[in-house]
Tab-separated table of C-alpha atoms in Angstrom:
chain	number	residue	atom	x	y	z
U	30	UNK	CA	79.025	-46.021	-23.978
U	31	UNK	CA	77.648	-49.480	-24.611
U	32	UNK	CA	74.799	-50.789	-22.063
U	33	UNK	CA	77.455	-53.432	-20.518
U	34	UNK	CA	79.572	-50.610	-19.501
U	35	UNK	CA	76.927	-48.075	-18.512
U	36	UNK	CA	75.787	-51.335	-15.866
U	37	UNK	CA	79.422	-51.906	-14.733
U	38	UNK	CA	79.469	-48.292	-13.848
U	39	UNK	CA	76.039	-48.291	-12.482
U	40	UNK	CA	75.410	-46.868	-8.598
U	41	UNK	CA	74.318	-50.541	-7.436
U	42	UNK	CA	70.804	-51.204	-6.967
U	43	UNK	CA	69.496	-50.327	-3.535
U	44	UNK	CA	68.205	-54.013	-2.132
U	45	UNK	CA	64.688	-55.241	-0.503
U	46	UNK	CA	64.166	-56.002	2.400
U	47	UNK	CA	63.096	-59.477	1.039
U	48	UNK	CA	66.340	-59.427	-0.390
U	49	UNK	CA	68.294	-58.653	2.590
U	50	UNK	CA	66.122	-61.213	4.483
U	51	UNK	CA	66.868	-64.020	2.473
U	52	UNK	CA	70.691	-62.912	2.627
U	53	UNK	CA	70.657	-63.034	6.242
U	54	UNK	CA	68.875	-66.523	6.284
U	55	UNK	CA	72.030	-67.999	3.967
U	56	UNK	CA	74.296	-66.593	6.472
U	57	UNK	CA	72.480	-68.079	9.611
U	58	UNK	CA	71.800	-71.157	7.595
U	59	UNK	CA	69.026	-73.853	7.069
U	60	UNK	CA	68.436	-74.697	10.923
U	61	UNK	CA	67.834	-70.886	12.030
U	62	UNK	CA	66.040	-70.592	8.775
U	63	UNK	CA	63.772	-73.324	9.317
U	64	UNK	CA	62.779	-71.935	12.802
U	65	UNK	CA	61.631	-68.248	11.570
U	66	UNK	CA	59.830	-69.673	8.578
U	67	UNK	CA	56.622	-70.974	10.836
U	68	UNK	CA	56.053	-67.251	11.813
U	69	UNK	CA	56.055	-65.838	8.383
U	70	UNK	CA	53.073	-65.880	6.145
U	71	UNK	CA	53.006	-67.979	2.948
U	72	UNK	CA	53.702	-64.900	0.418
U	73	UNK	CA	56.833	-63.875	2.550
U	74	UNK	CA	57.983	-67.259	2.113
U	75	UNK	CA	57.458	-67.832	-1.263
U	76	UNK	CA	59.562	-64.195	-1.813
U	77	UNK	CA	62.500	-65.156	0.071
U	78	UNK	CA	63.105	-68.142	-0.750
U	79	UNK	CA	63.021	-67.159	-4.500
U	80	UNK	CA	65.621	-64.756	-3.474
U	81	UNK	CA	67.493	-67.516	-1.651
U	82	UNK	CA	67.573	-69.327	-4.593
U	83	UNK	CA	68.746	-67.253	-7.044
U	84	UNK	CA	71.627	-65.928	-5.044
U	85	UNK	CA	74.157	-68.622	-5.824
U	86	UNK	CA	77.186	-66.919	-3.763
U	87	UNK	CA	76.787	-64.077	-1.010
U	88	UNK	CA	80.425	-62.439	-0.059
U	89	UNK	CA	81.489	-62.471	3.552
U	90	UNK	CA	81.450	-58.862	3.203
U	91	UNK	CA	78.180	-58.849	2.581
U	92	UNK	CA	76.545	-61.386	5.032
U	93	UNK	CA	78.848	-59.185	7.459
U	94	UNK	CA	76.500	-56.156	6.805
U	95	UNK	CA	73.133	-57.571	6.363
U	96	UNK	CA	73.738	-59.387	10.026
U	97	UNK	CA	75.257	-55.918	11.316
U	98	UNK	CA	72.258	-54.165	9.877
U	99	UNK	CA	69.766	-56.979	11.544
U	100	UNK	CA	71.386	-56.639	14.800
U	101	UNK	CA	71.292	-52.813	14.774
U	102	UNK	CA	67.543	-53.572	14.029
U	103	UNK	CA	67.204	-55.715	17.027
U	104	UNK	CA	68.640	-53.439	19.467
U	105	UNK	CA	66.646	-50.543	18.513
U	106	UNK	CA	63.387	-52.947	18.443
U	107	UNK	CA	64.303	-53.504	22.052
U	108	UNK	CA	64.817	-50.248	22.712
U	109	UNK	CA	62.073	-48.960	21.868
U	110	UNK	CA	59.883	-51.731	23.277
U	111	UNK	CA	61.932	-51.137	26.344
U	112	UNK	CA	61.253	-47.292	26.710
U	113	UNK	CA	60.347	-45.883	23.612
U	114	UNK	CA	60.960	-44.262	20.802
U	115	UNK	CA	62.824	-41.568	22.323
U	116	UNK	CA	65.012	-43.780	24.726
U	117	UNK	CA	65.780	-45.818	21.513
U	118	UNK	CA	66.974	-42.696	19.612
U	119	UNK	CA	69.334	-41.309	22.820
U	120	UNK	CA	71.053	-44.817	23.438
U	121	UNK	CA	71.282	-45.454	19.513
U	122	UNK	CA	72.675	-41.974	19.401
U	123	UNK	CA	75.453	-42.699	22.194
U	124	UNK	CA	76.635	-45.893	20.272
U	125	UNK	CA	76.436	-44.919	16.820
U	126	UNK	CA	76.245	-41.320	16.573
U	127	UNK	CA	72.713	-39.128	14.947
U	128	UNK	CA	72.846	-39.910	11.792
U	129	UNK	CA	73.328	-43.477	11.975
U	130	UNK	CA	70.841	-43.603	14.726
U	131	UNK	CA	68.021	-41.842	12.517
U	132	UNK	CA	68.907	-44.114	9.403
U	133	UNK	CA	68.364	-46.946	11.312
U	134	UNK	CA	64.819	-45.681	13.567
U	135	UNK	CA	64.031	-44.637	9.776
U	136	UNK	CA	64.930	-48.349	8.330
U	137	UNK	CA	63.022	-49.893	11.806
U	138	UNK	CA	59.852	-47.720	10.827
U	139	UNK	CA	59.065	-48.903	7.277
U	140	UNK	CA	58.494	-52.560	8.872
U	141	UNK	CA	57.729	-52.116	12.786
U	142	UNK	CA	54.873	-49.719	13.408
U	143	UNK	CA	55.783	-48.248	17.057
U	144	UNK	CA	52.230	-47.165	18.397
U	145	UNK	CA	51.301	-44.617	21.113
U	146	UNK	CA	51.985	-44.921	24.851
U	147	UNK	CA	53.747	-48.454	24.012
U	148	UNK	CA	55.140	-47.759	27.609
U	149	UNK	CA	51.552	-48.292	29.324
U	150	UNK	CA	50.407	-50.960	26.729
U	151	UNK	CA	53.045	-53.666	29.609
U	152	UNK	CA	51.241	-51.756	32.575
U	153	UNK	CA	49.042	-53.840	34.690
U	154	UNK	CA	45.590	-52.870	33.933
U	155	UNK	CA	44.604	-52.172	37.930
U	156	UNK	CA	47.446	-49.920	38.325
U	157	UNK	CA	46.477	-48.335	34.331
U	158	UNK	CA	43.109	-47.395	35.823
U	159	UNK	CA	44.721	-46.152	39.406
U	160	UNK	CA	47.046	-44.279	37.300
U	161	UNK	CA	44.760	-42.774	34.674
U	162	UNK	CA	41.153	-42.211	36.444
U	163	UNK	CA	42.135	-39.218	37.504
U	164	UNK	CA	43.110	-37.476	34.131
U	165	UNK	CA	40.934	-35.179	31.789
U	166	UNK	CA	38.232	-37.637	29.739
U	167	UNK	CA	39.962	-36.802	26.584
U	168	UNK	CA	43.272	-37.728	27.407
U	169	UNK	CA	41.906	-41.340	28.977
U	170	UNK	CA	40.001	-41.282	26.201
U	171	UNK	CA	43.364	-40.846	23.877
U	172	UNK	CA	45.196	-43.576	26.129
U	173	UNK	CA	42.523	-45.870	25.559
U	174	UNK	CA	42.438	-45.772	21.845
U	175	UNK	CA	45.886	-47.040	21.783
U	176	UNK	CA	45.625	-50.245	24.430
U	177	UNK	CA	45.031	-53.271	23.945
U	178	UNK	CA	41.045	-54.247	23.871
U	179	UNK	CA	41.717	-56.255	27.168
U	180	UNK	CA	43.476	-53.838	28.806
U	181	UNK	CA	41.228	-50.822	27.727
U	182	UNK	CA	37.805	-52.748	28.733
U	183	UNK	CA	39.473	-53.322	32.623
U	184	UNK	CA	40.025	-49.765	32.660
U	185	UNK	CA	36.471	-48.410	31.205
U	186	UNK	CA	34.712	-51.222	33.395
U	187	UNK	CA	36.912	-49.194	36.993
U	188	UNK	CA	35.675	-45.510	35.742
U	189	UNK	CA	32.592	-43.850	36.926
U	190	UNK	CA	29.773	-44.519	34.835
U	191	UNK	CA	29.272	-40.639	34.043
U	192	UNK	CA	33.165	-41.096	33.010
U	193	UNK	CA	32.702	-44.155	30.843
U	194	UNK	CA	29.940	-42.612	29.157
U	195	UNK	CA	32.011	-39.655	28.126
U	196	UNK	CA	35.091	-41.537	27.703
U	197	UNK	CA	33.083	-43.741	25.098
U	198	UNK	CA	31.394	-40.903	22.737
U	199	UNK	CA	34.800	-39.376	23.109
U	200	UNK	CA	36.787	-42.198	21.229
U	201	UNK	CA	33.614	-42.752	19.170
U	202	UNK	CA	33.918	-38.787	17.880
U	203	UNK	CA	38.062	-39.320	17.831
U	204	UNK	CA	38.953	-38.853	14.237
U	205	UNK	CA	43.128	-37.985	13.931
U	206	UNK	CA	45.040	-36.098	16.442
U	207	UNK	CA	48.810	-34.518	15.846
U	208	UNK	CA	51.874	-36.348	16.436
U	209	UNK	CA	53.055	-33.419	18.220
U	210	UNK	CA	50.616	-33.387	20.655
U	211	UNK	CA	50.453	-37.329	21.419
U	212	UNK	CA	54.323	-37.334	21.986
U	213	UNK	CA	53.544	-34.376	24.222
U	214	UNK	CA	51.094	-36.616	26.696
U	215	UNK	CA	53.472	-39.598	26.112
U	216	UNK	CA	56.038	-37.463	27.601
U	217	UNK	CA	53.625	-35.996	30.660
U	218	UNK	CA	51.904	-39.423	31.139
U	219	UNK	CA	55.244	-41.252	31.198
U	220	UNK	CA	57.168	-38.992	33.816
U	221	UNK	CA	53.824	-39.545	36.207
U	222	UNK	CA	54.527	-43.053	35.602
U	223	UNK	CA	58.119	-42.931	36.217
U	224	UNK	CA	57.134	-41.455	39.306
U	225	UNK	CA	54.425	-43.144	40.539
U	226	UNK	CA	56.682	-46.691	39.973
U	227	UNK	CA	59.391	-45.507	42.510
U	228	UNK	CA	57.136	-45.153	45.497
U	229	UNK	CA	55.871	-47.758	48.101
U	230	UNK	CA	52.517	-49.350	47.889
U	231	UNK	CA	51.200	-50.825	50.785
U	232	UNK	CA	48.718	-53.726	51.082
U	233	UNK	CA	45.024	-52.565	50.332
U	234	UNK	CA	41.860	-54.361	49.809
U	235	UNK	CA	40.795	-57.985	49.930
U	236	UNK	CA	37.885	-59.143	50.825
U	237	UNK	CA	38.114	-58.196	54.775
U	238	UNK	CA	37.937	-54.685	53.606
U	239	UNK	CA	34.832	-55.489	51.207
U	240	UNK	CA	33.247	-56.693	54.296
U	241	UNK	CA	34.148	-53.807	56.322
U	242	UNK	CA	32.584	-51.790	53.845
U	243	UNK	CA	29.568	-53.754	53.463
U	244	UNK	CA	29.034	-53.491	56.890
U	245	UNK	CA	28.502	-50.232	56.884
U	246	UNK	CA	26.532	-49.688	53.773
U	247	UNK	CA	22.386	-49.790	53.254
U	248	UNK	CA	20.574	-53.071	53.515
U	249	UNK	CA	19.519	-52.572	50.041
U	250	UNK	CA	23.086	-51.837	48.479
U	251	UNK	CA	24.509	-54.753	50.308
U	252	UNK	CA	21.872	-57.218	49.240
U	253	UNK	CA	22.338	-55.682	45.623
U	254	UNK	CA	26.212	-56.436	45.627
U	255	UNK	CA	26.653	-59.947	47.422
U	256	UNK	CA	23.752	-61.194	44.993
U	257	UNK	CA	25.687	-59.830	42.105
U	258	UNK	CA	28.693	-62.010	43.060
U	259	UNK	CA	26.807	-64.966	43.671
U	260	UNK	CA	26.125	-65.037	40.238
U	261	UNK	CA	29.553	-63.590	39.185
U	262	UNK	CA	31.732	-65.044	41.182
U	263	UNK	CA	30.167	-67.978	43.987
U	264	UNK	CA	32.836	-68.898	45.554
U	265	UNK	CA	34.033	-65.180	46.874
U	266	UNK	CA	30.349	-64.506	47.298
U	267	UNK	CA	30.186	-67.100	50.145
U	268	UNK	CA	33.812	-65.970	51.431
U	269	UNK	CA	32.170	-62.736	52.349
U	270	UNK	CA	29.063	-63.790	53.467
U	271	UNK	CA	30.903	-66.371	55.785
U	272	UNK	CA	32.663	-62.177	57.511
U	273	UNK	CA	29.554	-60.813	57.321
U	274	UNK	CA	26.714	-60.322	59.640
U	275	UNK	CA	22.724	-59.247	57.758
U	276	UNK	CA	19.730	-59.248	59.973
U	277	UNK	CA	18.967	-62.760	58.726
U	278	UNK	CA	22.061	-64.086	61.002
U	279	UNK	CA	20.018	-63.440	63.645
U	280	UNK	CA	19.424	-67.643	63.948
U	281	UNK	CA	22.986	-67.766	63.992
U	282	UNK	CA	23.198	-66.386	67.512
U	283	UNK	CA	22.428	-68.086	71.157
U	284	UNK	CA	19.081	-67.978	72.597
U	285	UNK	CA	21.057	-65.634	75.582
U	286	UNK	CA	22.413	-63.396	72.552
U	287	UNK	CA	18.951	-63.121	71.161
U	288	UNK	CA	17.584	-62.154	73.968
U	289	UNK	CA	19.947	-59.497	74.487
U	290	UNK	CA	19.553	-58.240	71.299
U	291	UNK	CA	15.411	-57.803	71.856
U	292	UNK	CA	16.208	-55.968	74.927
U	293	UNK	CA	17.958	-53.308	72.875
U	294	UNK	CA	15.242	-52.633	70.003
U	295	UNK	CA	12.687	-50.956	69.689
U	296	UNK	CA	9.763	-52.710	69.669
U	297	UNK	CA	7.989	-50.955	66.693
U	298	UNK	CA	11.450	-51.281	65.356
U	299	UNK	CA	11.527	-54.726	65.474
U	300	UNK	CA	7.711	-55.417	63.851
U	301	UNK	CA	8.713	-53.092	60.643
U	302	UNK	CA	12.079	-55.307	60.413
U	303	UNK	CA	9.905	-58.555	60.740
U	304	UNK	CA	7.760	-57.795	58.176
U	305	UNK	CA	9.621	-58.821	55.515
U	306	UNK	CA	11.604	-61.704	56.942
U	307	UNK	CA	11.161	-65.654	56.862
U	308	UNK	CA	9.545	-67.879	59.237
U	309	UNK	CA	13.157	-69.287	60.416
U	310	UNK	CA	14.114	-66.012	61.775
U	311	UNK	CA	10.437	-65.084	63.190
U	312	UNK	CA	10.453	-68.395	65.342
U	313	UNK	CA	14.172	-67.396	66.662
U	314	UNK	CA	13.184	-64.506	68.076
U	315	UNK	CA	9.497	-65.523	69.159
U	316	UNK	CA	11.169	-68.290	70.885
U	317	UNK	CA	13.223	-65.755	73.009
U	318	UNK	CA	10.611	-63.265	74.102
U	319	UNK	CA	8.478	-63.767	76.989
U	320	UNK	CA	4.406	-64.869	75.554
U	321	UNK	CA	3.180	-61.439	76.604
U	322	UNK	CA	5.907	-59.444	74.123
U	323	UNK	CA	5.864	-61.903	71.888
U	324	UNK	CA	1.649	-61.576	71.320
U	325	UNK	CA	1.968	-57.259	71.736
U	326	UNK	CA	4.708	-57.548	68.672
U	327	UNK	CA	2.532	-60.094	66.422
U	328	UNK	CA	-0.316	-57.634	67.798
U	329	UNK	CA	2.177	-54.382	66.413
U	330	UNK	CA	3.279	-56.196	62.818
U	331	UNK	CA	-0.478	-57.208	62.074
U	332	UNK	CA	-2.056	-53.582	63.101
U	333	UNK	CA	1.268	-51.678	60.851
U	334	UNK	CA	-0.404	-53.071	57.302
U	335	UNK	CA	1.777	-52.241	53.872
U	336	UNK	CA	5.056	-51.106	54.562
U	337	UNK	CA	7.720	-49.357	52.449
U	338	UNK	CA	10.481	-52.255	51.346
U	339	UNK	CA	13.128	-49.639	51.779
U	340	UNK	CA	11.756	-48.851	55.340
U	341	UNK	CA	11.784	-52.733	56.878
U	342	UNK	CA	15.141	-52.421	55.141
U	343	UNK	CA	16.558	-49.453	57.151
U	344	UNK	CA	14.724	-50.699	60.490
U	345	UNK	CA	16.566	-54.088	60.170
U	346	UNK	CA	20.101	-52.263	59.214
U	347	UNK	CA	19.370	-50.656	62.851
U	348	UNK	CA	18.923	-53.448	64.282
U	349	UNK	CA	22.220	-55.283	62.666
U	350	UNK	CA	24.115	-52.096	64.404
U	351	UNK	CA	22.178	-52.679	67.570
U	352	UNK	CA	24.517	-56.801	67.187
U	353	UNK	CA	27.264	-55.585	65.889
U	354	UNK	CA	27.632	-52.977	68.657
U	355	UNK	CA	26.686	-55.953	71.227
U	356	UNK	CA	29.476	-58.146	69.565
U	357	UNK	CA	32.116	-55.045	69.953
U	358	UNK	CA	31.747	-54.915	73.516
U	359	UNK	CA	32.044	-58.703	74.120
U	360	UNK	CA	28.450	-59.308	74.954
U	361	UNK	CA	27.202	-61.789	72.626
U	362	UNK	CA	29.381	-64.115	70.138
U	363	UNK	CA	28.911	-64.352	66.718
U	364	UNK	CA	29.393	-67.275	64.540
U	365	UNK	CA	30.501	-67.134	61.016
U	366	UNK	CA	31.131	-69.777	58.554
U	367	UNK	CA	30.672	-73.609	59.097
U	368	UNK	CA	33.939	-74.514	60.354
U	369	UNK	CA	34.906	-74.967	64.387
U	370	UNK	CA	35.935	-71.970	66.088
U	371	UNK	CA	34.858	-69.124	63.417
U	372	UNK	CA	34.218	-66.807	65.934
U	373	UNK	CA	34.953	-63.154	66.057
C-alpha cells in the first residue's frame, strides 16, 4: 500500500497537551488568550503559539471537545482542591460514570500534582496545631512534611519543645513512605477534622486570661515572659502590664493602702523582698511605716547580707498575694494604666 494511503488509514496521532492548549486558546480567542499568557512561562509560550500558528482551521467538532475536556479538567481541579482526591473521584463518578472519571483524574495527574493532606494545607494554622498536638510525633511529623513552610513553622513553634525536637529529627530521618499508608492517615486525620469542624467553640484566651495566668505564676517566670514581649511585641507588652499587678506597683497604691499592706507582712518578709528593689519603691513604703519600724526593717535588710535572687523573688510574690487578696475583699484600690478611672 503506498505511504499516502497507509497515513489516510492511520489511527490519528494522539495530541499534546501543548497542542490541545493552543486549540482551546483559538476557540476562546485572542482576549482570553491574552489574559492566561502572563501566567505561563516563556517556553510554554513559545510552544503554543507555534501550535497556534500552524493550525490554520480547527473544526467545531473539535474546539467542542478540547473545551469539554478543559472543563471536565476544571471541575475535577476543584474537586479535588475542594475535598480531595477521593471526593473528586465519587462526584466525577456520579456524573460521568468510572471509567470516564479515572481517564480524566489520570489526564488531571500528568499536569496537576495533588499533594498529601491538601485538606489541612486551607486549615488555619492555630486550629492545625489544636488539632494535631495531640497525635503520635511521626504522624505530625508526616503532616508537616506536606504544609506549607508558614503553616508548618506556626505549628512546630505551639509544640512542646521535647515534641519539636523529635518532630524535627523525625522529618530530617523521613526518606519515602507508601501511598497506602498516607491515604490511610488522610482518611483518619480528615474524619477527626470533619468532626472537630461541626462542634461549637467558645471564646478563649486574650490577653485578660494571659494576665490571669501571670498572676498566678513565679516572679521569675512572669518577669521572663512580659520582658520577652516587650521586645517582641511592645505594644501588647504594655496592654498586660497596664492588668497586671508585680511587687513594683506597690507606688501605685495610696499611702492608706500601703499601710495596710505593711500591716499584713511579715516583717523579715518584707526586708528579703526589699533587697532587690529600687529606691522609688523603698521610699513608698518607708514613708508609710512609723520611724521605729521603719529603722528595725533597714536594721533587718542590712544584718540579712547576700541573698538568693530566687528567694527576694518568692518573698515579694507573697507579698503581691498579700495586695491582691486586700484588693479582692475591697480594702485597698488598685490603679492600672494611665487613663481616668482604671480601677479594678
Amino acid at each position: 500500500m503506498p505511504e499516502e494511503l497507509e497515513d489516510m488509514y492511520a489511527e490519528p496521532k494522539p495530541m499534546s497537551a501543548h497542542e490541545k492548549a493552543a486549540i482551546l486558546f483559538i476557540a476562546l480567542g485572542s482576549d482570553c488568550a491574552a489574559k492566561v499568557f502572563p501566567h505561563m512561562d516563556e517556553d510554554e509560550i513559545e510552544t503554543i503559539t507555534l501550535d497556534i500558528a500552524n493550525n490554520k482551521q480547527v473544526s467545531i467538532d473539535m474546539k467542542t471537545q478540547i473545551i469539554s475536556e478543559f472543563y471536565q479538567l476544571m471541575q475535577a481541579h476543584d474537586y479535588i482542591s475542594t475535598g480531595g482526591i477521593e471526593y473528586a473521584q465519587s462526584v466525577l463518578e456520579k456524573a460521568l460514570g468510572a471509567e470516564k472519571a479515572k481517564e480524566i483524574l489520570q489526564k488531571l495527574s500528568t499536569t496537576l500534582q495533588v499533594r498529601p493532606f491538601e485538606f489541612l494545607r486551607k486549615t488555619d494554622p492555630s486550629q492545625l496545631l489544636n488539632f494535631l498536638q495531640n497525635e503520635h510525633p511521626q504522624t505530625i511529623a508526616l503532616v508537616m512534611a506536606y504544609l506549607s513552610p508558614d503553616q508548618a513553622g506556626i505549628v512546630m513553634s505551639g509544640l512542646s519543645i521535647d515534641m519539636q525536637a523529635d518532630v524535627a529529627k523525625r522529618i530530617a530521618l523521613m526518606d519515602r513512605t507508601s501511598p497506602d499508608v498516607i491515604r490511610e492517615i488522610e482518611k483518619v486525620l480528615e474524619k477527626k477534622l470533619s468532626s472537630l469542624s461541626t462542634q461549637d467553640f467558645t471564646i478563649a484566651g486574650g490577653v485578660p486570661t494571659v494576665v490571669e495566668i501571670l498572676n498566678r505564676v513565679d516572679r521569675s517566670t512572669e518577669r521572663a515572659i512580659i520582658e520577652s514581649l516587650e521586645v517582641d511585641n511592645p505594644e501588647l507588652a504594655e496592654e498586660i502590664k497596664q492588668l497586671m499587678f508585680v511587687f513594683e506597683d506597690i507606688i501605685l497604691l495610696d499611702d492608706r493602702s500601703v499601710q495596710l499592706v505593711v500591716r499584713e507582712v511579715d516583717t523579715k518578709e518584707l526586708a528579703l523582698a526589699m533587697k532587690a528593689t529600687n529606691e522609688e519603691v523603698t521610699a513608698k513604703i518607708y514613708k508609710n511605716m512609723s520611724k521605729r519600724a521603719a529603722d528595725m526593717l533597714k536594721e533587718e535588710i542590712s544584718y540579712m547580707g547576700p541573698v538568693k535572687i530566687r528567694d527576694v523573688e518568692e518573698a515579694q510574690t507573697k507579698i503581691v498575694n498579700i495586695i491582691r487578696a486586700l484588693e479582692d475583699r475591697g480594702e485597698i484600690v488598685i490603679v492600672r494604666g494611665q487613663g481616668e478611672g482604671m480601677f479594678v
